Amino acid sequence: MTEERNAFFEQYDKKTHVLGRVTCSICIILFVGAPFIMGIVLGAMPDLGAFARGFLAIGPVWLVSCVAEYLIYVPMLGSGGSYLAFVTGNLINMKIPCAINARDIVGAKSGTAENEIISTLSIATSSLVTIVVLALGVLLLIPLQPILQSPTLQPAFDNVVPALFGAMAFKYYKGNLRVAAIPVLMMTLLFLFVPSMLGSVSFMIIPSGGIAIAIAYYFYKKAGTL
Amino acid sequence: MLAQLNSPAMYLICGGIIAFVAVMCVVFMIRAYRAGVSLGMDTTKMKRTITASATFAVLPSVGILLGVIALSGSLGTPIPWLRLSVIGALHYETQVAEAAAEQTGITLSATQMTPTAVVTIVLLMSVCIMWGMVLSVFFTKKYSKKLKGKGDSESSTGENSGSKSIIGFGDVAMTAMFIGLVSAYIGSYIGQIKSTGNWLSLAVAAVGALAMAVFILIREKKNQEWIDGFSIAGSMIIAMAAAVFLAKL
């Protein structure tokens, strides 16, 4: 890279950080402020006690997950791509494979100016496509709302969570049964013999996750993999 | 309640935020393209990147749209539209919504939903997953600089095996954490049969697992990688459809 190109890229990189920090800060304010604005429309404010209990129950899982994702993905995505990806989400199922695919097509190498540009272009494009597809889909959903709200379909919408966890159980248990066996057995016995805990399932995620991590660590140390 | 959640004001709030993120993407995209031109990059390569990324994103986006439909019955359409257009992911939103609903004394269901529960759910959804953005604001500049320095020194000495092994266990630990999370819920569905006689949750979870098994089988046997983008949402839709029939038994 010539001196001139170096200087230009450094200047571009500097401005990317300013823009990224400002836009990410605005997004944090918008996302956290949204429930309060919705509250004005709906005539109710968030229950901060319930929020704190919910955060204690499930927040640590996602805090650890977010930090791990941040440390792993920033080197892959570069600065501009990272700012965009952490705002637009859907990292594992779309942004990362999309950016890697674009990088492979072009043949850009990690840490280069070319990779920074390609990664930003790729993540911005994929985010825009998602926004457009969802906006069009939501427009089409509006006339379908009376059907979606019909009593016949209520059992379907009342069982969104079991539907998700069933699918996820197969996905995560497959190939990891030796890690999953003890947590699932312990949780089953707990809820069978202490039914009062059924109202606090989210609080049991931490001990259940802790046991799973300890077992995974044992196997990781033993064999170098899960 | 659903009528309130689907009101024009809710669409306006959610649409406004999505529009801001869309503008942010456009600004980053134009800047990157112009910088690429100034750096002398091949414009054909950049155009190929845009076209390839756009086509790559269509199918997973349709999968995400199925997620909006799955959540629209309990949270209305605008909230899942906002959460899944930006920042969130279907598995995350559903888990956090359930945890918040549980703390407000209800389950994630339109028949039990209250305005307080809805806004508490949205607040928890926003806060639990915002750490990537928070870290970006405070550390991306320093982290990128450090990576550049490290990249220079590693290019002559090879990969840093120490940091690689930490990242390696980080991946393993994340998978294990999700195994623990799923186990807590599966255990609770089994417990529900004994204490409340509700077998539907476990039956729906079983159908979801079966559907996921079929998706994985198709991907592995027929080498259809694209199906990954649909596997979670597709399994959920199949299991939810089964719930309609199973509830009549």
Short mmCIF file of C-alpha atoms in Angstrom, two decimals:
data_model
loop_
_atom_site.label_atom_id
_atom_site.label_comp_id
_atom_site.label_asym_id
_atom_site.label_seq_id
_atom_site.Cartn_x
_atom_site.Cartn_y
_atom_site.Cartn_z
CA MET A 1 0.00 0.00 0.00
CA THR A 2 1.44 3.37 -0.97
CA GLU A 3 1.86 6.20 1.57
CA GLU A 4 -1.05 8.10 0.01
CA ARG A 5 -3.38 5.09 0.18
CA ASN A 6 -2.26 4.41 3.75
CA ALA A 7 -3.05 7.96 4.80
CA PHE A 8 -6.45 7.85 3.06
CA PHE A 9 -7.38 4.53 4.65
CA GLU A 10 -6.32 5.71 8.11
CA GLN A 11 -8.51 8.78 7.70
CA TYR A 12 -11.41 6.60 6.50
CA ASP A 13 -10.94 4.22 9.43
CA LYS A 14 -10.89 7.11 11.92
CA LYS A 15 -14.15 8.53 10.55
CA THR A 16 -15.71 5.03 10.55
CA HIS A 17 -15.10 4.81 14.31
CA VAL A 18 -16.66 8.25 14.90
CA LEU A 19 -19.69 7.38 12.75
CA GLY A 20 -19.97 3.90 14.27
CA ARG A 21 -19.82 5.15 17.85
CA VAL A 22 -22.38 7.91 17.23
CA THR A 23 -24.86 5.69 15.36
CA CYS A 24 -24.47 2.79 17.84
CA SER A 25 -25.09 5.20 20.74
CA ILE A 26 -28.23 6.52 19.03
CA CYS A 27 -29.41 2.95 18.43
CA ILE A 28 -28.88 2.02 22.11
CA ILE A 29 -31.00 5.05 23.11
CA LEU A 30 -33.69 4.15 20.53
CA PHE A 31 -33.85 0.46 21.49
CA VAL A 32 -33.94 1.09 25.25
CA GLY A 33 -36.27 4.10 24.83
CA ALA A 34 -38.73 2.26 22.57
CA PRO A 35 -40.52 0.32 25.36
CA PHE A 36 -41.11 3.56 27.26
CA ILE A 37 -42.54 5.29 24.16
CA MET A 38 -44.67 2.19 23.50
CA GLY A 39 -45.74 2.45 27.14
CA ILE A 40 -47.15 5.92 26.50
CA VAL A 41 -49.20 4.51 23.59
CA LEU A 42 -50.35 1.43 25.54
CA GLY A 43 -50.94 3.30 28.80
CA ALA A 44 -48.47 1.33 30.93
CA MET A 45 -44.79 1.56 31.89
CA PRO A 46 -42.34 -1.37 32.23
CA ASP A 47 -42.47 -3.21 35.56
CA LEU A 48 -38.87 -2.55 36.66
CA GLY A 49 -39.00 -5.19 39.42
CA ALA A 50 -40.04 -7.88 36.93
CA PHE A 51 -37.44 -6.53 34.49
CA ALA A 52 -34.67 -6.80 37.13
CA ARG A 53 -35.72 -10.36 38.06
CA GLY A 54 -35.89 -11.33 34.38
CA PHE A 55 -32.49 -9.76 33.76
CA LEU A 56 -30.93 -11.63 36.68
CA ALA A 57 -32.40 -14.88 35.39
CA ILE A 58 -31.48 -14.65 31.72
CA GLY A 59 -29.24 -11.57 31.32
CA PRO A 60 -25.96 -13.28 32.31
CA VAL A 61 -26.43 -15.93 29.58
CA TRP A 62 -26.72 -13.26 26.90
CA LEU A 63 -24.05 -11.01 28.40
CA VAL A 64 -21.52 -13.85 28.16
CA SER A 65 -22.77 -14.74 24.68
CA CYS A 66 -22.53 -11.09 23.48
CA VAL A 67 -18.97 -10.66 24.85
CA ALA A 68 -17.85 -13.94 23.25
CA GLU A 69 -19.45 -12.98 19.91
CA TYR A 70 -17.81 -9.55 20.08
CA LEU A 71 -14.32 -10.97 20.70
CA ILE A 72 -14.68 -13.61 17.98
CA TYR A 73 -16.43 -11.62 15.23
CA VAL A 74 -14.74 -8.19 15.28
CA PRO A 75 -11.50 -9.66 13.82
CA MET A 76 -13.56 -11.28 11.03
CA LEU A 77 -15.77 -8.30 10.21
CA GLY A 78 -13.46 -5.30 10.54
CA SER A 79 -14.53 -1.98 12.10
CA GLY A 80 -17.35 -0.80 9.80
CA GLY A 81 -18.81 -4.28 9.45
CA SER A 82 -18.76 -4.79 13.23
CA TYR A 83 -20.61 -1.56 14.04
CA LEU A 84 -23.32 -2.53 11.53
CA ALA A 85 -23.49 -6.21 12.48
CA PHE A 86 -23.95 -5.58 16.21
CA VAL A 87 -26.83 -3.19 15.45
CA THR A 88 -28.55 -5.32 12.83
CA GLY A 89 -28.16 -8.72 14.56
CA ASN A 90 -28.73 -12.19 13.07
CA LEU A 91 -24.98 -12.71 13.16
CA ILE A 92 -24.57 -16.47 13.14
CA ASN A 93 -27.46 -17.26 10.79
CA MET A 94 -26.71 -14.53 8.24
CA LYS A 95 -24.12 -11.75 8.69
CA ILE A 96 -21.05 -13.90 9.36
CA PRO A 97 -21.60 -16.46 6.55
CA CYS A 98 -22.60 -13.61 4.21
CA ALA A 99 -19.43 -11.59 4.94
CA ILE A 100 -17.22 -14.69 4.66
CA ASN A 101 -18.91 -15.65 1.39
CA ALA A 102 -18.28 -12.15 -0.04
CA ARG A 103 -14.68 -12.22 1.16
CA ASP A 104 -14.12 -15.61 -0.50
CA ILE A 105 -15.69 -14.45 -3.78
CA VAL A 106 -13.42 -11.40 -3.91
CA GLY A 107 -10.39 -13.11 -2.34
CA ALA A 108 -9.81 -10.42 0.31
CA LYS A 109 -7.48 -11.23 3.23
CA SER A 110 -8.24 -10.55 6.92
CA GLY A 111 -6.93 -7.26 8.29
CA THR A 112 -6.51 -5.60 4.87
CA ALA A 113 -8.21 -2.40 3.66
CA GLU A 114 -9.93 -4.48 0.97
CA ASN A 115 -11.42 -6.80 3.60
CA GLU A 116 -12.70 -3.80 5.59
CA ILE A 117 -14.50 -2.40 2.52
CA ILE A 118 -15.89 -5.76 1.31
CA SER A 119 -17.09 -6.72 4.80
CA THR A 120 -18.89 -3.38 5.29
CA LEU A 121 -20.51 -3.59 1.84
CA SER A 122 -21.62 -7.16 2.48
CA ILE A 123 -23.15 -6.54 5.92
CA ALA A 124 -24.84 -3.30 4.87
CA THR A 125 -26.37 -5.02 1.81
CA SER A 126 -27.59 -8.09 3.70
CA SER A 127 -29.08 -5.90 6.46
CA LEU A 128 -30.95 -3.81 3.89
CA VAL A 129 -32.29 -6.94 2.17
CA THR A 130 -33.61 -8.24 5.52
CA ILE A 131 -35.24 -4.88 6.27
CA VAL A 132 -36.94 -4.79 2.84
CA VAL A 133 -38.08 -8.45 2.93
CA LEU A 134 -39.53 -8.04 6.43
CA ALA A 135 -41.23 -4.73 5.57
CA LEU A 136 -42.88 -6.32 2.51
CA GLY A 137 -43.84 -9.38 4.56
CA VAL A 138 -45.37 -7.28 7.32
CA LEU A 139 -47.39 -5.33 4.73
CA LEU A 140 -48.76 -8.64 3.45
CA LEU A 141 -49.45 -9.79 7.03
CA ILE A 142 -51.79 -6.88 7.83
CA PRO A 143 -54.78 -8.33 5.88
CA LEU A 144 -54.06 -11.75 7.44
CA GLN A 145 -54.37 -10.49 11.02
CA PRO A 146 -58.02 -11.60 11.57
CA ILE A 147 -57.00 -15.15 10.62
CA LEU A 148 -53.89 -15.05 12.83
CA GLN A 149 -56.05 -13.94 15.78
CA SER A 150 -58.73 -16.61 15.35
CA PRO A 151 -59.41 -18.88 18.40
CA THR A 152 -58.66 -21.96 16.29
CA LEU A 153 -55.04 -20.83 15.92
CA GLN A 154 -54.61 -19.85 19.59
CA PRO A 155 -52.99 -23.20 20.66
CA ALA A 156 -50.34 -22.54 18.00
CA PHE A 157 -49.42 -19.10 19.34
CA ASP A 158 -49.69 -20.28 22.97
CA ASN A 159 -46.98 -22.86 22.22
CA VAL A 160 -44.34 -20.72 20.48
CA VAL A 161 -41.82 -21.37 23.26
CA PRO A 162 -42.10 -25.20 23.41
CA ALA A 163 -41.92 -25.22 19.58
CA LEU A 164 -38.64 -23.27 19.74
CA PHE A 165 -37.08 -25.28 22.56
CA GLY A 166 -38.00 -28.59 20.93
CA ALA A 167 -36.22 -27.55 17.74
CA MET A 168 -33.25 -26.15 19.64
CA ALA A 169 -33.05 -29.26 21.85
CA PHE A 170 -32.50 -31.48 18.82
CA LYS A 171 -30.02 -29.04 17.29
CA TYR A 172 -27.89 -28.71 20.44
CA TYR A 173 -28.30 -32.24 21.86
CA LYS A 174 -27.31 -33.84 18.57
CA GLY A 175 -23.67 -34.79 18.95
CA ASN A 176 -23.54 -33.41 22.51
CA LEU A 177 -25.58 -36.01 24.39
CA ARG A 178 -22.87 -36.66 26.98
CA VAL A 179 -23.02 -32.96 27.94
CA ALA A 180 -26.83 -32.75 27.81
CA ALA A 181 -27.74 -35.96 29.69
CA ILE A 182 -27.05 -34.79 33.25
CA PRO A 183 -28.58 -31.26 33.01
CA VAL A 184 -31.80 -32.52 31.37
CA LEU A 185 -32.10 -35.37 33.90
CA MET A 186 -31.49 -33.05 36.86
CA MET A 187 -33.97 -30.44 35.61
CA THR A 188 -36.61 -33.13 34.95
CA LEU A 189 -36.23 -34.55 38.47
CA LEU A 190 -36.30 -31.05 39.97
CA PHE A 191 -39.55 -30.06 38.23
CA LEU A 192 -41.14 -33.46 38.90
CA PHE A 193 -40.42 -33.40 42.64
CA VAL A 194 -40.49 -29.61 43.31
CA PRO A 195 -43.46 -28.45 41.16
CA SER A 196 -43.41 -25.00 42.81
CA MET A 197 -40.25 -24.32 40.74
CA LEU A 198 -42.33 -24.43 37.52
CA GLY A 199 -42.99 -20.71 37.93
CA SER A 200 -39.25 -19.95 37.99
CA VAL A 201 -37.90 -21.89 35.02
CA SER A 202 -35.79 -18.98 33.79
CA PHE A 203 -33.95 -18.86 37.15
CA MET A 204 -32.94 -22.49 36.71
CA ILE A 205 -31.10 -21.68 33.47
CA ILE A 206 -28.04 -20.50 35.41
CA PRO A 207 -27.46 -23.71 37.46
CA SER A 208 -28.42 -25.87 34.48
CA GLY A 209 -26.05 -23.92 32.20
CA GLY A 210 -23.32 -24.00 34.86
CA ILE A 211 -23.52 -27.80 35.11
CA ALA A 212 -23.44 -28.12 31.30
CA ILE A 213 -20.38 -25.83 31.06
CA ALA A 214 -18.57 -27.79 33.81
CA ILE A 215 -19.24 -31.09 32.00
CA ALA A 216 -18.19 -29.56 28.66
CA TYR A 217 -14.99 -28.25 30.27
CA TYR A 218 -14.20 -31.72 31.59
CA PHE A 219 -14.53 -33.25 28.11
CA TYR A 220 -12.71 -30.31 26.50
CA LYS A 221 -9.73 -30.75 28.80
CA LYS A 222 -9.81 -34.51 28.28
CA ALA A 223 -9.99 -34.56 24.50
CA GLY A 224 -9.39 -30.97 23.37
CA THR A 225 -12.91 -30.76 21.91
CA LEU A 226 -16.56 -31.14 22.99
CA MET B 1 -54.79 -6.41 23.51
CA LEU B 2 -53.63 -7.51 20.05
CA ALA B 3 -55.59 -4.62 18.50
CA GLN B 4 -53.55 -2.18 20.65
CA LEU B 5 -50.30 -3.96 19.77
CA ASN B 6 -51.15 -3.72 16.06
CA SER B 7 -52.20 -0.05 16.20
CA PRO B 8 -50.80 2.49 13.69
CA ALA B 9 -48.88 4.22 16.53
CA MET B 10 -46.99 0.98 17.26
CA TYR B 11 -46.18 0.58 13.56
CA LEU B 12 -44.94 4.20 13.53
CA ILE B 13 -42.61 3.72 16.53
CA CYS B 14 -41.15 0.46 15.22
CA GLY B 15 -41.02 1.64 11.59
CA GLY B 16 -39.21 4.84 12.62
CA ILE B 17 -36.46 2.91 14.40
CA ILE B 18 -36.10 0.46 11.49
CA ALA B 19 -35.89 3.42 9.09
CA PHE B 20 -33.02 4.90 11.13
CA VAL B 21 -31.10 1.60 10.97
CA ALA B 22 -31.78 1.38 7.21
CA VAL B 23 -30.34 4.88 6.73
CA MET B 24 -27.31 3.87 8.82
CA CYS B 25 -26.73 0.87 6.51
CA VAL B 26 -27.02 3.06 3.39
CA VAL B 27 -24.54 5.61 4.79
CA PHE B 28 -21.98 2.91 5.70
CA MET B 29 -22.47 1.29 2.30
CA ILE B 30 -21.96 4.49 0.28
CA ARG B 31 -18.90 5.46 2.38
CA ALA B 32 -17.35 2.01 1.92
CA TYR B 33 -18.00 2.01 -1.84
CA ARG B 34 -16.51 5.48 -2.30
CA ALA B 35 -13.50 4.57 -0.14
CA GLY B 36 -13.02 1.43 -2.23
CA VAL B 37 -12.99 3.53 -5.41
CA SER B 38 -10.50 5.99 -3.88
CA LEU B 39 -8.27 3.09 -2.78
CA GLY B 40 -8.24 1.83 -6.36
CA MET B 41 -10.26 -1.31 -5.73
CA ASP B 42 -11.88 -3.03 -8.68
CA THR B 43 -15.48 -1.72 -8.88
CA THR B 44 -16.60 -4.98 -10.50
CA LYS B 45 -15.48 -6.83 -7.34
CA MET B 46 -17.41 -4.40 -5.13
CA LYS B 47 -20.55 -4.71 -7.28
CA ARG B 48 -20.18 -8.51 -7.14
CA THR B 49 -19.98 -8.28 -3.34
CA ILE B 50 -23.23 -6.31 -3.23
CA THR B 51 -25.05 -8.66 -5.63
CA ALA B 52 -23.75 -11.82 -3.92
CA SER B 53 -24.64 -10.51 -0.45
CA ALA B 54 -28.12 -9.45 -1.57
CA THR B 55 -28.91 -12.86 -3.09
CA PHE B 56 -27.31 -14.65 -0.12
CA ALA B 57 -29.54 -12.69 2.31
CA VAL B 58 -32.91 -13.29 0.62
CA LEU B 59 -33.56 -16.86 1.82
CA PRO B 60 -32.47 -16.34 5.47
CA SER B 61 -34.59 -13.15 5.48
CA VAL B 62 -37.67 -15.15 4.48
CA GLY B 63 -36.79 -17.50 7.37
CA ILE B 64 -36.67 -14.47 9.70
CA LEU B 65 -40.06 -13.36 8.34
CA LEU B 66 -41.51 -16.72 9.44
CA GLY B 67 -40.23 -15.80 12.91
CA VAL B 68 -42.20 -12.54 12.78
CA ILE B 69 -45.33 -14.57 11.95
CA ALA B 70 -44.58 -17.00 14.83
CA LEU B 71 -44.33 -14.18 17.37
CA SER B 72 -47.09 -11.98 15.93
CA GLY B 73 -49.84 -14.03 17.61
CA SER B 74 -48.58 -13.18 21.11
CA LEU B 75 -46.78 -9.83 20.70
CA GLY B 76 -48.63 -8.32 17.71
CA THR B 77 -46.84 -7.67 14.40
CA PRO B 78 -44.88 -4.39 14.93
CA ILE B 79 -42.78 -5.59 17.93
CA PRO B 80 -41.43 -8.79 16.29
CA TRP B 81 -41.00 -6.78 13.07
CA LEU B 82 -38.73 -4.32 14.92
CA ARG B 83 -36.88 -6.93 16.96
CA LEU B 84 -36.16 -9.23 14.00
CA SER B 85 -35.40 -6.45 11.46
CA VAL B 86 -32.63 -5.17 13.70
CA ILE B 87 -30.39 -6.55 16.43
CA GLY B 88 -32.37 -9.67 17.41
CA ALA B 89 -32.67 -13.29 16.37
CA LEU B 90 -35.72 -15.54 16.66
CA HIS B 91 -34.35 -17.96 19.28
CA TYR B 92 -33.14 -15.04 21.42
CA GLU B 93 -36.34 -13.00 21.27
CA THR B 94 -38.59 -15.95 22.14
CA GLN B 95 -36.51 -17.01 25.15
CA VAL B 96 -36.21 -13.50 26.56
CA ALA B 97 -39.91 -12.78 25.96
CA GLU B 98 -40.80 -15.96 27.86
CA ALA B 99 -38.46 -15.08 30.76
CA ALA B 100 -39.93 -11.56 31.03
CA ALA B 101 -43.50 -12.86 30.75
CA GLU B 102 -42.77 -15.35 33.54
CA GLN B 103 -41.57 -12.52 35.81
CA THR B 104 -44.76 -10.54 35.17
CA GLY B 105 -46.78 -13.62 36.17
CA ILE B 106 -48.04 -14.70 32.73
CA THR B 107 -46.97 -16.96 29.89
CA LEU B 108 -46.10 -15.80 26.37
CA SER B 109 -49.66 -15.85 25.06
CA ALA B 110 -51.96 -13.21 23.56
CA THR B 111 -54.83 -14.27 25.82
CA GLN B 112 -52.81 -13.40 28.96
CA MET B 113 -50.83 -10.43 27.61
CA THR B 114 -51.14 -7.06 29.41
CA PRO B 115 -49.70 -3.65 28.41
CA THR B 116 -47.27 -3.75 31.38
CA ALA B 117 -46.09 -7.25 30.40
CA VAL B 118 -45.55 -6.16 26.78
CA VAL B 119 -43.41 -3.11 27.58
CA THR B 120 -41.45 -5.09 30.22
CA ILE B 121 -40.80 -7.83 27.63
CA VAL B 122 -39.58 -5.27 25.05
CA LEU B 123 -37.31 -3.59 27.63
CA LEU B 124 -35.75 -6.92 28.62
CA MET B 125 -35.36 -7.89 24.94
CA SER B 126 -33.53 -4.60 24.28
CA VAL B 127 -31.24 -4.65 27.31
CA CYS B 128 -30.23 -8.34 27.31
CA ILE B 129 -28.77 -8.23 23.80
CA MET B 130 -27.39 -4.69 23.60
CA TRP B 131 -23.89 -5.58 24.88
CA GLY B 132 -22.43 -6.03 21.42
CA MET B 133 -23.40 -2.41 20.67
CA VAL B 134 -22.14 -1.18 24.05
CA LEU B 135 -18.79 -2.92 23.53
CA SER B 136 -18.66 -1.46 20.01
CA VAL B 137 -19.09 2.09 21.34
CA PHE B 138 -16.35 1.73 23.95
CA PHE B 139 -13.86 -0.81 22.63
CA THR B 140 -13.99 -1.39 18.84
CA LYS B 141 -11.48 1.37 18.09
CA LYS B 142 -8.95 0.04 20.64
CA TYR B 143 -9.65 -3.62 19.78
CA SER B 144 -9.22 -3.02 16.03
CA LYS B 145 -5.91 -1.22 16.67
CA LYS B 146 -4.70 -4.09 18.84
CA LEU B 147 -5.73 -6.61 16.18
CA LYS B 148 -3.83 -4.69 13.52
CA GLY B 149 -0.68 -4.71 15.65
CA LYS B 150 -1.12 -8.38 16.48
CA GLY B 151 -1.79 -9.20 12.83
CA ASP B 152 1.51 -7.61 11.86
CA SER B 153 3.53 -9.57 14.42
CA GLU B 154 1.64 -12.83 13.82
CA SER B 155 2.17 -12.66 10.08
CA SER B 156 5.80 -13.55 10.73
CA THR B 157 5.38 -15.86 13.74
CA GLY B 158 2.22 -17.79 12.83
CA GLU B 159 -1.07 -17.99 14.72
CA ASN B 160 -1.31 -17.27 18.42
CA SER B 161 -2.15 -20.68 19.82
CA GLY B 162 -2.97 -19.35 23.30
CA SER B 163 -5.75 -16.99 22.18
CA LYS B 164 -6.97 -19.65 19.74
CA SER B 165 -7.52 -22.14 22.56
CA ILE B 166 -9.41 -19.53 24.64
CA ILE B 167 -11.67 -18.79 21.67
CA GLY B 168 -12.00 -22.57 21.14
CA PHE B 169 -13.39 -23.12 24.64
CA GLY B 170 -15.49 -19.94 24.33
CA ASP B 171 -17.35 -21.65 21.48
CA VAL B 172 -17.72 -24.87 23.48
CA ALA B 173 -18.95 -22.96 26.55
CA MET B 174 -21.58 -21.10 24.48
CA THR B 175 -22.94 -24.40 23.12
CA ALA B 176 -22.94 -25.87 26.65
CA MET B 177 -24.78 -22.80 28.02
CA PHE B 178 -27.51 -23.26 25.40
CA ILE B 179 -27.71 -26.98 26.24
CA GLY B 180 -28.27 -25.99 29.89
CA LEU B 181 -30.88 -23.41 28.89
CA VAL B 182 -32.83 -25.83 26.69
CA SER B 183 -32.58 -28.56 29.37
CA ALA B 184 -34.23 -26.33 31.97
CA TYR B 185 -37.26 -25.81 29.69
CA ILE B 186 -37.50 -29.43 28.51
CA GLY B 187 -37.35 -30.55 32.16
CA SER B 188 -40.16 -28.11 33.01
CA TYR B 189 -42.40 -29.53 30.23
CA ILE B 190 -41.96 -33.03 31.68
CA GLY B 191 -42.65 -31.65 35.18
CA GLN B 192 -45.85 -29.95 33.93
CA ILE B 193 -47.37 -33.32 32.97
CA LYS B 194 -47.22 -34.50 36.59
CA SER B 195 -48.26 -31.27 38.30
CA THR B 196 -50.80 -29.71 35.91
CA GLY B 197 -51.56 -32.54 33.47
CA ASN B 198 -50.47 -30.31 30.58
CA TRP B 199 -48.83 -32.64 28.05
CA LEU B 200 -49.26 -30.30 25.08
CA SER B 201 -46.01 -28.35 25.71
CA LEU B 202 -43.93 -31.54 25.67
CA ALA B 203 -45.77 -32.88 22.61
CA VAL B 204 -45.22 -29.60 20.71
CA ALA B 205 -41.53 -29.61 21.73
CA ALA B 206 -41.26 -33.21 20.46
CA VAL B 207 -42.77 -32.23 17.08
CA GLY B 208 -40.34 -29.27 16.92
CA ALA B 209 -37.42 -31.62 17.59
CA LEU B 210 -38.65 -34.07 14.95
CA ALA B 211 -39.04 -31.31 12.37
CA MET B 212 -35.54 -30.05 13.16
CA ALA B 213 -34.22 -33.61 12.73
CA VAL B 214 -35.77 -33.73 9.24
CA PHE B 215 -34.26 -30.32 8.32
CA ILE B 216 -30.82 -31.45 9.49
CA LEU B 217 -31.19 -34.76 7.64
CA ILE B 218 -32.06 -32.97 4.38
CA ARG B 219 -29.12 -30.60 4.81
CA GLU B 220 -26.65 -33.36 5.52
CA LYS B 221 -27.86 -36.05 3.09
CA LYS B 222 -28.80 -33.78 0.19
CA ASN B 223 -26.08 -31.21 0.89
CA GLN B 224 -28.63 -28.37 0.93
CA GLU B 225 -26.85 -25.72 3.06
CA TRP B 226 -29.50 -23.07 2.31
CA ILE B 227 -31.98 -24.97 4.45
CA ASP B 228 -30.08 -23.83 7.57
CA GLY B 229 -31.69 -20.40 7.27
CA PHE B 230 -35.12 -21.96 7.62
CA SER B 231 -34.51 -24.77 10.08
CA ILE B 232 -35.41 -22.98 13.35
CA ALA B 233 -38.34 -20.94 12.02
CA GLY B 234 -39.56 -23.83 9.85
CA SER B 235 -39.48 -26.30 12.77
CA MET B 236 -41.36 -23.81 14.94
CA ILE B 237 -44.09 -23.25 12.35
CA ILE B 238 -44.54 -27.04 11.90
CA ALA B 239 -44.68 -27.61 15.69
CA MET B 240 -47.12 -24.70 16.14
CA ALA B 241 -49.35 -26.08 13.39
CA ALA B 242 -49.25 -29.47 15.16
CA ALA B 243 -50.36 -27.72 18.39
CA VAL B 244 -53.66 -26.74 16.70
CA PHE B 245 -54.42 -30.42 16.01
CA LEU B 246 -52.95 -31.83 19.25
CA ALA B 247 -55.06 -29.39 21.33
CA LYS B 248 -58.23 -31.02 19.94
CA LEU B 249 -57.23 -34.52 21.20
#
